[in-house]
mmCIF file of C-alpha atoms and ligand atoms in Angstrom:
data_model
loop_
_atom_site.group_PDB
_atom_site.id
_atom_site.type_symbol
_atom_site.label_atom_id
_atom_site.label_comp_id
_atom_site.label_asym_id
_atom_site.label_seq_id
_atom_site.Cartn_x
_atom_site.Cartn_y
_atom_site.Cartn_z
ATOM 1 C CA MET O 1 10.585 -8.478 -30.086
ATOM 2 C CA ILE O 2 9.232 -8.903 -26.773
ATOM 3 C CA ASP O 3 11.731 -7.970 -23.815
ATOM 4 C CA GLN O 4 12.135 -11.158 -21.820
ATOM 5 C CA THR O 5 13.979 -9.595 -19.055
ATOM 6 C CA ALA O 6 10.545 -7.754 -18.066
ATOM 7 C CA LEU O 7 8.687 -10.761 -17.994
ATOM 8 C CA PRO O 8 6.289 -11.939 -16.356
ATOM 9 C CA ILE O 9 5.660 -8.590 -14.926
ATOM 10 C CA LYS O 10 5.431 -6.752 -18.055
ATOM 11 C CA LEU O 11 4.697 -7.695 -21.355
ATOM 12 C CA THR O 12 7.073 -5.144 -23.533
ATOM 13 C CA PHE O 13 7.959 -4.965 -26.945
ATOM 14 C CA VAL O 14 11.148 -3.359 -28.200
ATOM 15 C CA ARG O 15 12.128 -2.172 -31.651
ATOM 16 C CA TYR O 16 15.731 -1.756 -33.003
ATOM 17 C CA THR O 17 17.114 -0.293 -35.970
ATOM 18 C CA ARG O 18 20.849 -0.944 -35.476
ATOM 19 C CA PRO O 19 22.864 -4.318 -35.061
ATOM 20 C CA GLU O 20 24.771 -3.155 -31.787
ATOM 21 C CA GLN O 21 21.567 -2.904 -30.524
ATOM 22 C CA VAL O 22 20.569 -6.655 -31.358
ATOM 23 C CA ALA O 23 23.856 -7.652 -29.958
ATOM 24 C CA GLU O 24 23.233 -5.791 -26.842
ATOM 25 C CA ALA O 25 19.725 -7.605 -26.393
ATOM 26 C CA ILE O 26 21.184 -11.291 -27.061
ATOM 27 C CA ARG O 27 24.165 -10.345 -24.132
ATOM 28 C CA SER O 28 21.625 -9.200 -21.919
ATOM 29 C CA MET O 29 19.002 -11.964 -22.831
ATOM 30 C CA VAL O 30 16.183 -9.599 -23.525
ATOM 31 C CA VAL O 31 16.093 -12.323 -26.386
ATOM 32 C CA ARG O 32 17.262 -15.462 -25.303
ATOM 33 C CA GLY O 33 16.629 -19.352 -26.202
ATOM 34 C CA ALA O 34 19.010 -21.008 -28.861
ATOM 35 C CA PRO O 35 16.593 -20.599 -31.971
ATOM 36 C CA ALA O 36 15.683 -17.409 -31.000
ATOM 37 C CA ILE O 37 18.930 -15.735 -30.739
ATOM 38 C CA GLY O 38 19.649 -17.501 -34.170
ATOM 39 C CA VAL O 39 17.084 -15.657 -35.806
ATOM 40 C CA ALA O 40 17.634 -12.616 -33.934
ATOM 41 C CA ALA O 41 21.040 -12.407 -35.032
ATOM 42 C CA ALA O 42 20.173 -12.797 -38.516
ATOM 43 C CA MET O 43 17.781 -10.227 -38.379
ATOM 44 C CA GLY O 44 20.546 -7.822 -36.788
ATOM 45 C CA LEU O 45 22.486 -8.553 -39.960
ATOM 46 C CA ALA O 46 19.643 -7.628 -42.227
ATOM 47 C CA LEU O 47 19.942 -4.510 -40.312
ATOM 48 C CA ALA O 48 23.457 -3.927 -40.491
ATOM 49 C CA ALA O 49 22.714 -4.726 -44.809
ATOM 50 C CA VAL O 50 20.073 -2.195 -45.022
ATOM 51 C CA ARG O 51 22.095 0.543 -43.102
ATOM 52 C CA SER O 52 25.259 -0.239 -45.160
ATOM 53 C CA ARG O 53 26.205 2.806 -47.391
ATOM 54 C CA ALA O 54 28.666 0.863 -49.439
ATOM 55 C CA THR O 55 28.254 1.140 -53.025
ATOM 56 C CA LYS O 56 30.763 -1.360 -53.884
ATOM 57 C CA LEU O 57 30.351 -5.532 -52.853
ATOM 58 C CA PRO O 58 33.435 -5.908 -51.090
ATOM 59 C CA ASP O 59 33.079 -2.991 -48.909
ATOM 60 C CA PHE O 60 29.388 -4.165 -48.140
ATOM 61 C CA ILE O 61 30.846 -7.856 -47.140
ATOM 62 C CA LYS O 62 33.068 -5.765 -44.851
ATOM 63 C CA ASP O 63 30.381 -3.773 -43.255
ATOM 64 C CA MET O 64 28.535 -7.064 -42.717
ATOM 65 C CA GLU O 65 31.398 -8.807 -41.170
ATOM 66 C CA ALA O 66 31.693 -5.964 -38.832
ATOM 67 C CA SER O 67 28.653 -6.839 -37.530
ATOM 68 C CA ALA O 68 28.723 -10.541 -37.833
ATOM 69 C CA ALA O 69 31.848 -10.458 -35.587
ATOM 70 C CA LEU O 70 30.015 -8.359 -33.093
ATOM 71 C CA LEU O 71 26.814 -10.403 -33.069
ATOM 72 C CA ARG O 72 29.255 -13.471 -32.845
ATOM 73 C CA GLY O 73 30.793 -12.369 -29.568
ATOM 74 C CA THR O 74 27.514 -12.182 -27.842
ATOM 75 C CA ARG O 75 26.910 -15.515 -26.291
ATOM 76 C CA PRO O 76 29.452 -18.923 -27.168
ATOM 77 C CA THR O 77 27.209 -22.046 -26.475
ATOM 78 C CA ALA O 78 24.146 -21.850 -28.349
ATOM 79 C CA VAL O 79 25.242 -23.091 -31.758
ATOM 80 C CA ASN O 80 22.158 -21.544 -33.634
ATOM 81 C CA LEU O 81 23.344 -18.344 -33.218
ATOM 82 C CA PHE O 82 26.622 -18.967 -35.563
ATOM 83 C CA TRP O 83 23.999 -21.196 -37.665
ATOM 84 C CA GLY O 84 22.064 -17.674 -38.263
ATOM 85 C CA ILE O 85 25.060 -15.676 -38.753
ATOM 86 C CA ASP O 86 26.913 -17.843 -40.978
ATOM 87 C CA ARG O 87 23.578 -18.627 -43.236
ATOM 88 C CA VAL O 88 23.200 -14.556 -44.158
ATOM 89 C CA MET O 89 26.589 -13.999 -44.689
ATOM 90 C CA ARG O 90 26.816 -16.771 -47.224
ATOM 91 C CA VAL O 91 23.673 -15.324 -48.982
ATOM 92 C CA ALA O 92 25.406 -12.011 -48.793
ATOM 93 C CA ALA O 93 28.621 -13.631 -50.318
ATOM 94 C CA SER O 94 26.847 -15.101 -53.066
ATOM 95 C CA ALA O 95 25.156 -12.056 -54.640
ATOM 96 C CA SER O 96 26.695 -9.974 -57.471
ATOM 97 C CA THR O 97 25.592 -6.469 -56.345
ATOM 98 C CA VAL O 98 24.957 -4.509 -53.429
ATOM 99 C CA ARG O 99 21.397 -3.846 -54.057
ATOM 100 C CA GLY O 100 21.212 -7.788 -54.994
ATOM 101 C CA ALA O 101 22.654 -8.680 -51.643
ATOM 102 C CA LYS O 102 20.429 -6.483 -49.483
ATOM 103 C CA ASP O 103 17.517 -7.927 -51.081
ATOM 104 C CA ALA O 104 18.504 -11.268 -50.882
ATOM 105 C CA VAL O 105 19.505 -10.874 -47.274
ATOM 106 C CA SER O 106 16.346 -9.350 -46.335
ATOM 107 C CA ALA O 107 14.665 -12.381 -48.255
ATOM 108 C CA GLU O 108 16.648 -14.968 -46.452
ATOM 109 C CA VAL O 109 15.951 -13.562 -42.530
ATOM 110 C CA LYS O 110 11.926 -13.557 -43.367
ATOM 111 C CA ALA O 111 12.489 -17.098 -44.675
ATOM 112 C CA MET O 112 14.158 -18.208 -41.468
ATOM 113 C CA GLU O 113 11.543 -16.549 -39.499
ATOM 114 C CA GLU O 114 8.982 -18.454 -41.040
ATOM 115 C CA GLU O 115 10.520 -21.852 -41.168
ATOM 116 C CA ASP O 116 11.507 -21.780 -37.367
ATOM 117 C CA VAL O 117 7.839 -22.082 -36.645
ATOM 118 C CA ALA O 118 7.336 -24.686 -39.379
ATOM 119 C CA VAL O 119 10.256 -26.512 -38.020
ATOM 120 C CA ASN O 120 8.836 -26.419 -34.283
ATOM 121 C CA ARG O 121 5.490 -27.695 -35.354
ATOM 122 C CA ARG O 122 7.036 -30.756 -36.899
ATOM 123 C CA LEU O 123 9.391 -31.532 -34.069
ATOM 124 C CA GLY O 124 6.291 -31.112 -31.845
ATOM 125 C CA ARG O 125 4.280 -33.586 -33.796
ATOM 126 C CA ASN O 126 7.324 -35.971 -33.898
ATOM 127 C CA GLY O 127 7.300 -36.001 -30.192
ATOM 128 C CA ALA O 128 3.925 -35.707 -29.536
ATOM 129 C CA ASP O 129 3.370 -39.820 -29.128
ATOM 130 C CA LEU O 130 6.165 -40.241 -26.367
ATOM 131 C CA ILE O 131 3.471 -38.248 -24.040
ATOM 132 C CA LYS O 132 0.742 -40.565 -22.602
ATOM 133 C CA ASN O 133 -2.928 -39.223 -21.741
ATOM 134 C CA GLY O 134 -2.308 -37.787 -18.439
ATOM 135 C CA ASP O 135 1.348 -37.760 -18.083
ATOM 136 C CA THR O 136 3.639 -35.160 -16.070
ATOM 137 C CA VAL O 137 6.392 -33.816 -17.950
ATOM 138 C CA LEU O 138 9.187 -32.068 -16.232
ATOM 139 C CA THR O 139 11.321 -29.582 -18.333
ATOM 140 C CA GLN O 140 13.869 -27.091 -17.494
ATOM 141 C CA CYS O 141 14.528 -23.551 -18.232
ATOM 142 C CA ASN O 142 12.602 -22.303 -21.036
ATOM 143 C CA ALA O 143 12.362 -24.165 -24.543
ATOM 144 C CA GLY O 144 9.023 -22.690 -25.363
ATOM 145 C CA ALA O 145 7.680 -20.080 -27.730
ATOM 146 C CA LEU O 146 9.870 -17.210 -26.346
ATOM 147 C CA ALA O 147 12.862 -19.226 -27.262
ATOM 148 C CA THR O 148 11.925 -19.749 -30.569
ATOM 149 C CA VAL O 149 10.033 -17.402 -33.341
ATOM 150 C CA GLY O 150 7.033 -19.550 -32.172
ATOM 151 C CA TYR O 151 5.819 -22.564 -30.577
ATOM 152 C CA GLY O 152 8.781 -24.013 -29.072
ATOM 153 C CA THR O 153 10.856 -27.179 -28.928
ATOM 154 C CA ALA O 154 10.136 -28.704 -25.878
ATOM 155 C CA LEU O 155 7.015 -27.061 -25.165
ATOM 156 C CA GLY O 156 6.035 -27.690 -28.594
ATOM 157 C CA VAL O 157 6.064 -31.141 -28.121
ATOM 158 C CA VAL O 158 3.421 -30.228 -25.081
ATOM 159 C CA ARG O 159 1.684 -28.026 -27.118
ATOM 160 C CA ALA O 160 1.217 -30.759 -29.806
ATOM 161 C CA ALA O 161 0.312 -33.826 -27.169
ATOM 162 C CA VAL O 162 -2.345 -30.966 -25.996
ATOM 163 C CA GLU O 163 -3.589 -30.415 -29.598
ATOM 164 C CA GLN O 164 -3.973 -34.406 -29.926
ATOM 165 C CA GLY O 165 -6.481 -33.975 -27.076
ATOM 166 C CA LYS O 166 -4.074 -35.539 -24.150
ATOM 167 C CA LEU O 167 -4.214 -34.231 -20.737
ATOM 168 C CA VAL O 168 -0.547 -33.267 -20.048
ATOM 169 C CA LYS O 169 0.766 -31.267 -16.974
ATOM 170 C CA VAL O 170 4.137 -29.933 -16.954
ATOM 171 C CA LEU O 171 6.546 -29.691 -13.998
ATOM 172 C CA VAL O 172 8.123 -26.033 -14.539
ATOM 173 C CA PRO O 173 11.734 -26.077 -12.215
ATOM 174 C CA GLU O 174 12.432 -22.063 -11.242
ATOM 175 C CA THR O 175 15.760 -22.257 -13.073
ATOM 176 C CA ARG O 176 17.893 -20.219 -11.189
ATOM 177 C CA PRO O 177 19.810 -17.900 -11.470
ATOM 178 C CA ALA O 178 18.058 -16.398 -14.644
ATOM 179 C CA LEU O 179 14.701 -17.838 -13.689
ATOM 180 C CA GLN O 180 13.643 -18.789 -16.914
ATOM 181 C CA GLY O 181 11.152 -21.137 -15.683
ATOM 182 C CA ALA O 182 9.507 -19.241 -13.017
ATOM 183 C CA ARG O 183 9.476 -16.327 -15.155
ATOM 184 C CA LEU O 184 9.142 -17.610 -18.893
ATOM 185 C CA THR O 185 7.840 -21.174 -19.249
ATOM 186 C CA ALA O 186 5.300 -20.292 -16.603
ATOM 187 C CA PHE O 187 4.346 -16.998 -18.322
ATOM 188 C CA GLU O 188 3.733 -19.365 -21.706
ATOM 189 C CA LEU O 189 1.653 -22.164 -20.037
ATOM 190 C CA VAL O 190 -0.549 -20.168 -17.890
ATOM 191 C CA ARG O 191 -1.448 -18.218 -20.848
ATOM 192 C CA ASP O 192 -2.151 -21.078 -22.776
ATOM 193 C CA ARG O 193 -3.975 -22.695 -20.273
ATOM 194 C CA ILE O 194 -1.842 -25.738 -20.285
ATOM 195 C CA ALA O 195 -1.512 -27.353 -16.613
ATOM 196 C CA CYS O 196 1.351 -26.884 -14.862
ATOM 197 C CA THR O 197 3.223 -26.512 -11.449
ATOM 198 C CA LEU O 198 6.096 -24.484 -10.453
ATOM 199 C CA ILE O 199 8.694 -26.161 -8.465
ATOM 200 C CA SER O 200 12.197 -25.178 -6.913
ATOM 201 C CA ASP O 201 15.122 -26.591 -8.660
ATOM 202 C CA THR O 202 15.570 -28.535 -5.743
ATOM 203 C CA ALA O 203 12.581 -30.331 -5.628
ATOM 204 C CA VAL O 204 13.315 -32.345 -8.841
ATOM 205 C CA GLY O 205 14.665 -35.448 -7.076
ATOM 206 C CA TYR O 206 12.262 -35.769 -4.667
ATOM 207 C CA MET O 207 9.226 -35.472 -7.019
ATOM 208 C CA MET O 208 10.779 -38.081 -9.152
ATOM 209 C CA SER O 209 11.218 -40.470 -6.036
ATOM 210 C CA GLN O 210 7.010 -40.061 -5.558
ATOM 211 C CA GLY O 211 6.223 -41.029 -8.939
ATOM 212 C CA ARG O 212 5.012 -37.689 -9.503
ATOM 213 C CA ILE O 213 7.074 -37.326 -12.941
ATOM 214 C CA ASP O 214 6.650 -39.375 -15.935
ATOM 215 C CA CYS O 215 9.374 -38.085 -18.435
ATOM 216 C CA VAL O 216 11.845 -35.480 -19.246
ATOM 217 C CA ILE O 217 11.414 -33.201 -21.886
ATOM 218 C CA VAL O 218 14.019 -30.194 -22.739
ATOM 219 C CA GLY O 219 15.441 -27.937 -25.114
ATOM 220 C CA ALA O 220 18.796 -28.020 -26.100
ATOM 221 C CA ASP O 221 21.365 -24.928 -27.439
ATOM 222 C CA ARG O 222 23.942 -27.768 -28.965
ATOM 223 C CA ILE O 223 24.568 -31.291 -29.450
ATOM 224 C CA THR O 224 27.553 -32.233 -30.832
ATOM 225 C CA ARG O 225 28.154 -35.123 -33.491
ATOM 226 C CA ASP O 226 29.375 -37.545 -30.817
ATOM 227 C CA GLY O 227 25.867 -37.118 -29.120
ATOM 228 C CA TYR O 228 26.341 -34.860 -25.944
ATOM 229 C CA VAL O 229 23.323 -32.722 -25.536
ATOM 230 C CA PHE O 230 24.445 -28.998 -23.821
ATOM 231 C CA ASN O 231 21.534 -27.333 -22.346
ATOM 232 C CA LYS O 232 20.716 -24.714 -19.311
ATOM 233 C CA ILE O 233 22.700 -25.645 -16.234
ATOM 234 C CA GLY O 234 20.377 -27.907 -14.429
ATOM 235 C CA THR O 235 19.612 -30.308 -17.442
ATOM 236 C CA TYR O 236 22.449 -32.402 -16.768
ATOM 237 C CA GLN O 237 20.907 -33.290 -13.029
ATOM 238 C CA GLU O 238 17.934 -33.830 -14.272
ATOM 239 C CA ALA O 239 19.290 -36.278 -16.770
ATOM 240 C CA VAL O 240 21.082 -38.160 -14.081
ATOM 241 C CA LEU O 241 18.064 -38.274 -11.566
ATOM 242 C CA ALA O 242 15.711 -39.529 -14.603
ATOM 243 C CA ASN O 243 18.349 -42.636 -15.063
ATOM 244 C CA ARG O 244 17.939 -43.214 -11.377
ATOM 245 C CA HIS O 245 14.099 -43.336 -11.491
ATOM 246 C CA GLY O 246 13.891 -45.162 -15.047
ATOM 247 C CA LEU O 247 12.378 -42.146 -16.220
ATOM 248 C CA PRO O 248 12.826 -41.384 -20.243
ATOM 249 C CA PHE O 249 14.659 -38.042 -20.952
ATOM 250 C CA TYR O 250 13.733 -36.576 -24.080
ATOM 251 C CA PRO O 251 16.415 -33.579 -25.179
ATOM 252 C CA THR O 252 14.499 -31.799 -28.249
ATOM 253 C CA ALA O 253 16.243 -29.828 -31.082
ATOM 254 C CA PRO O 254 15.930 -28.459 -34.662
ATOM 255 C CA ARG O 255 18.655 -29.223 -37.229
ATOM 256 C CA SER O 256 19.926 -25.785 -36.488
ATOM 257 C CA THR O 257 21.040 -26.693 -32.908
ATOM 258 C CA PHE O 258 23.409 -29.781 -34.319
ATOM 259 C CA ASP O 259 26.691 -29.130 -34.478
ATOM 260 C CA LEU O 260 28.279 -32.084 -36.465
ATOM 261 C CA SER O 261 31.452 -30.088 -36.884
ATOM 262 C CA GLN O 262 32.207 -30.545 -33.286
ATOM 263 C CA THR O 263 32.738 -33.321 -30.620
ATOM 264 C CA HIS O 264 31.850 -32.140 -27.117
ATOM 265 C CA ASP O 265 35.478 -31.285 -25.755
ATOM 266 C CA ARG O 266 35.473 -28.188 -27.907
ATOM 267 C CA VAL O 267 32.475 -26.570 -26.922
ATOM 268 C CA ILE O 268 32.432 -23.539 -24.502
ATOM 269 C CA ILE O 269 30.183 -23.137 -21.422
ATOM 270 C CA GLU O 270 29.199 -19.459 -20.891
ATOM 271 C CA GLU O 271 30.398 -18.277 -17.688
ATOM 272 C CA ARG O 272 27.801 -15.678 -16.789
ATOM 273 C CA GLY O 273 28.448 -12.504 -14.285
ATOM 274 C CA PRO O 274 28.006 -12.999 -10.610
ATOM 275 C CA GLU O 275 25.408 -10.833 -9.850
ATOM 276 C CA GLU O 276 22.997 -13.494 -11.380
ATOM 277 C CA VAL O 277 23.958 -15.847 -8.389
ATOM 278 C CA VAL O 278 24.204 -13.048 -5.300
ATOM 279 C CA GLU O 279 21.110 -11.259 -6.700
ATOM 280 C CA ILE O 280 17.503 -12.078 -7.135
ATOM 281 C CA ARG O 281 15.858 -9.935 -9.185
ATOM 282 C CA GLY O 282 18.482 -6.910 -8.319
ATOM 283 C CA ARG O 283 18.285 -7.733 -4.383
ATOM 284 C CA ARG O 284 21.323 -9.176 -2.657
ATOM 285 C CA VAL O 285 20.745 -12.793 -1.255
ATOM 286 C CA ALA O 286 24.819 -13.440 -0.516
ATOM 287 C CA PRO O 287 27.593 -11.699 1.578
ATOM 288 C CA ARG O 288 29.798 -9.568 -0.462
ATOM 289 C CA GLY O 289 33.204 -10.512 -1.242
ATOM 290 C CA ILE O 290 31.791 -14.255 -1.462
ATOM 291 C CA PRO O 291 33.322 -15.932 -5.057
ATOM 292 C CA VAL O 292 30.837 -17.023 -7.389
ATOM 293 C CA ALA O 293 31.105 -19.631 -10.073
ATOM 294 C CA ASN O 294 28.365 -19.189 -12.783
ATOM 295 C CA PRO O 295 28.036 -21.733 -15.546
ATOM 296 C CA ALA O 296 25.345 -21.307 -17.538
ATOM 297 C CA PHE O 297 24.948 -24.616 -19.681
ATOM 298 C CA ASP O 298 25.844 -28.165 -18.887
ATOM 299 C CA MET O 299 26.619 -30.750 -20.692
ATOM 300 C CA THR O 300 24.533 -34.249 -20.737
ATOM 301 C CA PRO O 301 26.209 -37.436 -22.233
ATOM 302 C CA PRO O 302 24.445 -39.637 -24.644
ATOM 303 C CA GLU O 303 24.379 -42.449 -22.051
ATOM 304 C CA LEU O 304 21.682 -40.406 -20.418
ATOM 305 C CA VAL O 305 19.422 -39.781 -23.592
ATOM 306 C CA THR O 306 16.403 -42.195 -24.288
ATOM 307 C CA ALA O 307 16.055 -40.263 -27.556
ATOM 308 C CA LEU O 308 16.425 -36.846 -29.141
ATOM 309 C CA ILE O 309 13.288 -35.538 -30.653
ATOM 310 C CA THR O 310 14.125 -33.593 -33.624
ATOM 311 C CA ASP O 311 12.141 -32.079 -36.948
ATOM 312 C CA ARG O 312 13.480 -35.184 -38.869
ATOM 313 C CA GLY O 313 12.272 -37.632 -36.518
ATOM 314 C CA LEU O 314 13.254 -39.306 -33.305
ATOM 315 C CA VAL O 315 17.140 -40.053 -32.978
ATOM 316 C CA HIS O 316 17.696 -43.544 -30.730
ATOM 317 C CA PRO O 317 20.759 -44.655 -29.618
ATOM 318 C CA PRO O 318 23.315 -45.371 -30.413
ATOM 319 C CA LEU O 319 23.269 -41.338 -30.571
ATOM 320 C CA SER O 320 26.525 -40.435 -32.698
ATOM 321 C CA GLU O 321 26.162 -43.093 -35.601
ATOM 322 C CA ASN O 322 22.264 -42.157 -35.789
ATOM 323 C CA ILE O 323 22.942 -38.494 -35.629
ATOM 324 C CA ALA O 324 25.049 -38.958 -38.834
ATOM 325 C CA ARG O 325 22.332 -41.127 -39.987
ATOM 326 C CA LEU O 326 19.558 -38.799 -39.742
ATOM 327 C CA ILE O 327 21.460 -35.455 -40.087
ATOM 328 C CA PRO O 328 23.798 -35.526 -42.579
HETATM 329 O O1 MRU S 1 20.284 -19.063 -21.260
HETATM 330 P P1 MRU S 1 19.275 -19.226 -22.376
HETATM 331 O O2 MRU S 1 17.848 -18.939 -21.546
HETATM 332 O O3 MRU S 1 18.994 -18.441 -23.657
HETATM 333 O O4 MRU S 1 19.366 -20.867 -22.450
HETATM 334 C C1 MRU S 1 18.095 -21.440 -23.348
HETATM 335 C C2 MRU S 1 18.092 -22.818 -23.045
HETATM 336 O O5 MRU S 1 18.872 -23.387 -22.603
HETATM 337 C C3 MRU S 1 16.650 -23.279 -23.050
HETATM 338 O O6 MRU S 1 16.281 -24.084 -22.269
HETATM 339 C C4 MRU S 1 17.014 -24.303 -24.459
HETATM 340 O O7 MRU S 1 16.762 -25.588 -24.151
HETATM 341 C C5 MRU S 1 17.057 -24.063 -25.653
HETATM 342 S S1 MRU S 1 16.501 -23.090 -26.608
HETATM 343 C C6 MRU S 1 14.940 -24.038 -27.091
#
C-alpha cells in the first residue's frame, strides 16, 4: 500500500506480511480513510489466515479471532473497519476445513478490493448530476482514491462530474491537524489535473460569504440509522456554515459506512495524541505543558444534510426513514 504519511513529499509503497504490521499501519495512518481501512483490515486478516499453522478449524478460527481483535482495536470511529473484519470472519466461520477457510478468505478479500472501486464509481455517477458546470465544490479531509481502494467517494463524485465534461473546481481545506486536505486531496487533484485551490480551515466561512463556494461534498466514516454523519473534524462547522449561507451539504458514503445497528449517541469519537496539535509535521508550534484536546471526528445532525449520496442512490430527508427504506 501507499505510505500516506510520506505524501506528498514522497510516493512510497510499503509491503506487509503480518497482521500486526497492518494494524500498526492503520493506527499510525500509513493507510487511512474509512473504506481503505476496511479493506486493509480485511487484508490483514487474510495474512493471519495464510500464516496460521492450525490444522483444526476451531484452532484456525482462534488464530483469526486474535488478529481480528488486534485490528478492531486500531481506530474506533470508521465503521468500515468493523464491517471489513466481520465480513471476513463470517466467511472463515462458514468453511468446513482449514484449507477451505484459507481459500475462501483470500477470495473474499480480493472481491472486496474490486467491489470497492465499482461501488465508488456507482456512487460518483449518482452524485455527479448534483454538480453544475462551473461549480466550486468545498470538501473536507481526503475522501478520494487514497481513502478508498480507488476513485474515492466525495472526490469520486467530482471525478464523475469531470468525466461528464463539466468544469469543476474543488476548494481544499488543509484539514488540521493531520493535513489530509493539504497533503492528500491536493496531491490527488493536482495529479489528476482537476482544478483546485488550497485554503486554510479558517477560511471556509469567509469563502462562503463571498459566494465562492456552490456546494459542499464530504465523505463519511459512519452514518447511523438516525441519520447522523460522523466525519473528519471540521465537517460539522462546514455544515453549519453551509446552512447559514443556503448552500447544499452532501455527505457521500458506500453501504459499508452505514451503521444501522446504532444511533448517534453510541458512537466513539476517536481522540488522537496531542503531538498532532502541538506540532506541525514534527515541528513544535505550541508551548510545552499546554493541555490539548484532539477529537479526530465530529458529528453532523440530519437537519443540516441536504441529501446523502450513496452507491444505491440519493437519500433525501427525512434521513432516518429513507435510510431504512433505501439501505435495508
Ligand atoms: O482520520 P482519517 O483520515 O482516516 O479520516 C478519514 C475521513 O474522515 C475522510 O474525510 C472521509 O470522509 C472518510 S473516508 C472516505
